[in-house]
Coordinates of C-alpha atoms in Angstrom, one line a residue:
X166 CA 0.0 0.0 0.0
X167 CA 1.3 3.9 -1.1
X168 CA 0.5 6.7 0.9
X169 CA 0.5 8.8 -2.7
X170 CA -2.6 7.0 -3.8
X171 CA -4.5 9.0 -0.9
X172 CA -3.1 12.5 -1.7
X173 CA -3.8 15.2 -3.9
X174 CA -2.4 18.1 -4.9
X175 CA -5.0 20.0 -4.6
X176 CA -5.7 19.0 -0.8
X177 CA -1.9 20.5 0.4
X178 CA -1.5 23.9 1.7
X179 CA 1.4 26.1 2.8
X180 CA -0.2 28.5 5.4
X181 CA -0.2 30.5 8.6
X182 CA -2.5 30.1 11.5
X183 CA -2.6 31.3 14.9
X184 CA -4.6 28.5 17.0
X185 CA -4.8 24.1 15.7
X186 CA -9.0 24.7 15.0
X187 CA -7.7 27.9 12.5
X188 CA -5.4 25.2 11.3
X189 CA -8.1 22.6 11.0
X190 CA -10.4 25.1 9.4
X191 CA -8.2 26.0 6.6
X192 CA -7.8 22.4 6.0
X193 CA -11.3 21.6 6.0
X194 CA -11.9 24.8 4.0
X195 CA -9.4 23.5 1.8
X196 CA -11.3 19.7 1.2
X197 CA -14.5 20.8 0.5
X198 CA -13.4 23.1 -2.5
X199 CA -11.8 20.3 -4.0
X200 CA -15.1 18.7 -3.6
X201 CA -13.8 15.9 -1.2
X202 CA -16.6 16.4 1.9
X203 CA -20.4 16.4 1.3
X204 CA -20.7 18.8 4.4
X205 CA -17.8 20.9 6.1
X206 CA -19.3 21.8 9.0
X207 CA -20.4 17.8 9.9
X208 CA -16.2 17.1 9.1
X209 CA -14.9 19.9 10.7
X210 CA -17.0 19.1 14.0
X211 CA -16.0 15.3 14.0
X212 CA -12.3 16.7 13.2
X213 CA -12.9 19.2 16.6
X214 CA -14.6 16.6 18.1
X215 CA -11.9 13.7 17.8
X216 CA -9.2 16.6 19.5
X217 CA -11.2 16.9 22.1
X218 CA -10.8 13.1 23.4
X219 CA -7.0 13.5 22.9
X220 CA -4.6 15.7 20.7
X221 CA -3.0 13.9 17.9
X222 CA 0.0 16.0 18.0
X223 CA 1.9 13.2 17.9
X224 CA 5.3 14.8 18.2
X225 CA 8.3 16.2 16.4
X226 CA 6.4 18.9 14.9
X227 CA 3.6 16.5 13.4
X228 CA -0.3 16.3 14.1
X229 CA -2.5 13.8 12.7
X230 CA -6.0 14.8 12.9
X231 CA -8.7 12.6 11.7
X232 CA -12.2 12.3 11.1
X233 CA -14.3 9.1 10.1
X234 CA -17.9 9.3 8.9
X235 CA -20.9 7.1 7.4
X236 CA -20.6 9.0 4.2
X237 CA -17.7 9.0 2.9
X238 CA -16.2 6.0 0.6
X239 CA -12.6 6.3 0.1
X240 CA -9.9 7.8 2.6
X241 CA -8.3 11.3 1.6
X242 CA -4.9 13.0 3.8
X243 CA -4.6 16.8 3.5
X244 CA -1.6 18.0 4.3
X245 CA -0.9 21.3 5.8
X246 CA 2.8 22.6 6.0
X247 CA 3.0 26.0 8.8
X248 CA 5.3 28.8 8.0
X249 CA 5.3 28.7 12.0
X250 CA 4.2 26.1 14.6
X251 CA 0.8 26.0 16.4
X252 CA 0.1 25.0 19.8
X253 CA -1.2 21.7 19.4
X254 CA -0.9 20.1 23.2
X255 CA 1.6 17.9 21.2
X256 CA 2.6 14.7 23.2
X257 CA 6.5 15.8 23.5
X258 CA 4.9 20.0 23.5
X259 CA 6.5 20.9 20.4
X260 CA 4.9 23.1 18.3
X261 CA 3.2 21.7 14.9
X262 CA 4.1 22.3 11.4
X263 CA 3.1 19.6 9.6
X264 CA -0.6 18.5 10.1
X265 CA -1.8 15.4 8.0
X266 CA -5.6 15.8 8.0
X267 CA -7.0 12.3 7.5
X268 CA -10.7 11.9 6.3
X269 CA -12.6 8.7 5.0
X270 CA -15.3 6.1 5.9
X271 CA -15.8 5.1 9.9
X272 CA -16.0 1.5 8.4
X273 CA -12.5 0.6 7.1
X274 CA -10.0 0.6 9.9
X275 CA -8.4 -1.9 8.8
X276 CA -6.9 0.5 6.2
X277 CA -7.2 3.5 8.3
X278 CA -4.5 1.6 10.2
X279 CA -2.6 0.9 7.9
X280 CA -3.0 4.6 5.8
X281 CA -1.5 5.9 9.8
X282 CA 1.1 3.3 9.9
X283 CA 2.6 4.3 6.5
X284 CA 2.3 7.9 6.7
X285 CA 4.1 7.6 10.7
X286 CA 6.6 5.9 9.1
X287 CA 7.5 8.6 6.2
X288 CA 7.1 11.5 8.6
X289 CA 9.5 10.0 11.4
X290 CA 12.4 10.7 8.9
X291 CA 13.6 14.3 9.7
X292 CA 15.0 14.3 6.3
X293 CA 11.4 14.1 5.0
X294 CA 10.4 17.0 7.4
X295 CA 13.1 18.8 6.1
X296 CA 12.6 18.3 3.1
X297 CA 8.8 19.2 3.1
X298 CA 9.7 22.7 4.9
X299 CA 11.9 23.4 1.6
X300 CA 9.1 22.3 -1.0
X301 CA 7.8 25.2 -2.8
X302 CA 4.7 23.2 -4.6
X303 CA 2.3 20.8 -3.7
X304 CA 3.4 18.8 -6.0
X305 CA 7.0 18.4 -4.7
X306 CA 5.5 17.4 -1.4
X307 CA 3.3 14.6 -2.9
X308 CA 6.2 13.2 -5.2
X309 CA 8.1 13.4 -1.4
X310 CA 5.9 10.2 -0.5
X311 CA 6.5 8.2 -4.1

């Protein structure tokens, strides 16, 4: 399985944000106008909701917020690289800069495992951070995960 098969383009942003919900909101903006959410509000209150129960800043500058629901078919990451980091109650309380927004169906988590596995894996390498802080396109960031 290859984490590029669940990205887009079109679905990462380089961006500023002051607080993780502005973070999560731009995100979520950023889904539904590539047409990948039926109903932002309903994805960005089960993404809010899911932070509430614990973060999933899940150290070294990474959060990996997630939302599952009834609608959706197929899994989706967005991935939002900060010019600066957000307080994200982090488990090591760094600052996040790379948030890996995770949507799909609350039916599959068998894959939904293994989508977090994989993508844990790639973003563990501080070369790939590094390398993802220097990407000027979206594009250079997906081909990052080939």
């Amino acid at each position: 399985m290859s984490i590029v098969k669940y990205l887009d383009p079109r679905l990462v942003v380089f961006f500023d944000a002051k607080t993780r919900d502005a973070a999560i909101k731009i995100l979520v903006d950023q889904i539904a106008e590539a047409g990948k959410i039926h109903d932002k509000k309903a994805f960005y209150n089960a993404t809010i909701d899911r932070e509430k129960i614990v973060s999933t800043g899940i150290g070294m500058g990474v959060a990996v917020p997630h939302a599952k629901l009834p609608a959706y078919e197929d899994f989706f990451i967005a991935i939002g690289i900060l010019k600066e980091g957000v307080d994200w109650n982090a488990l090591d309380g760094a600052p996040v800069r790379f948030i890996f927004l995770i949507g799909g169906p609350d039916d599959k988590q068998t894959e939904y495992l293994q989508i977090l596995s994989k993508l844990t894996l790639a973003i563990k390498d501080e070369t790939m951070r590094k390398k993802m802080l220097a990407a000027q396109t979206p594009e250079v960031v997906v081909s990052l995960f080939r």
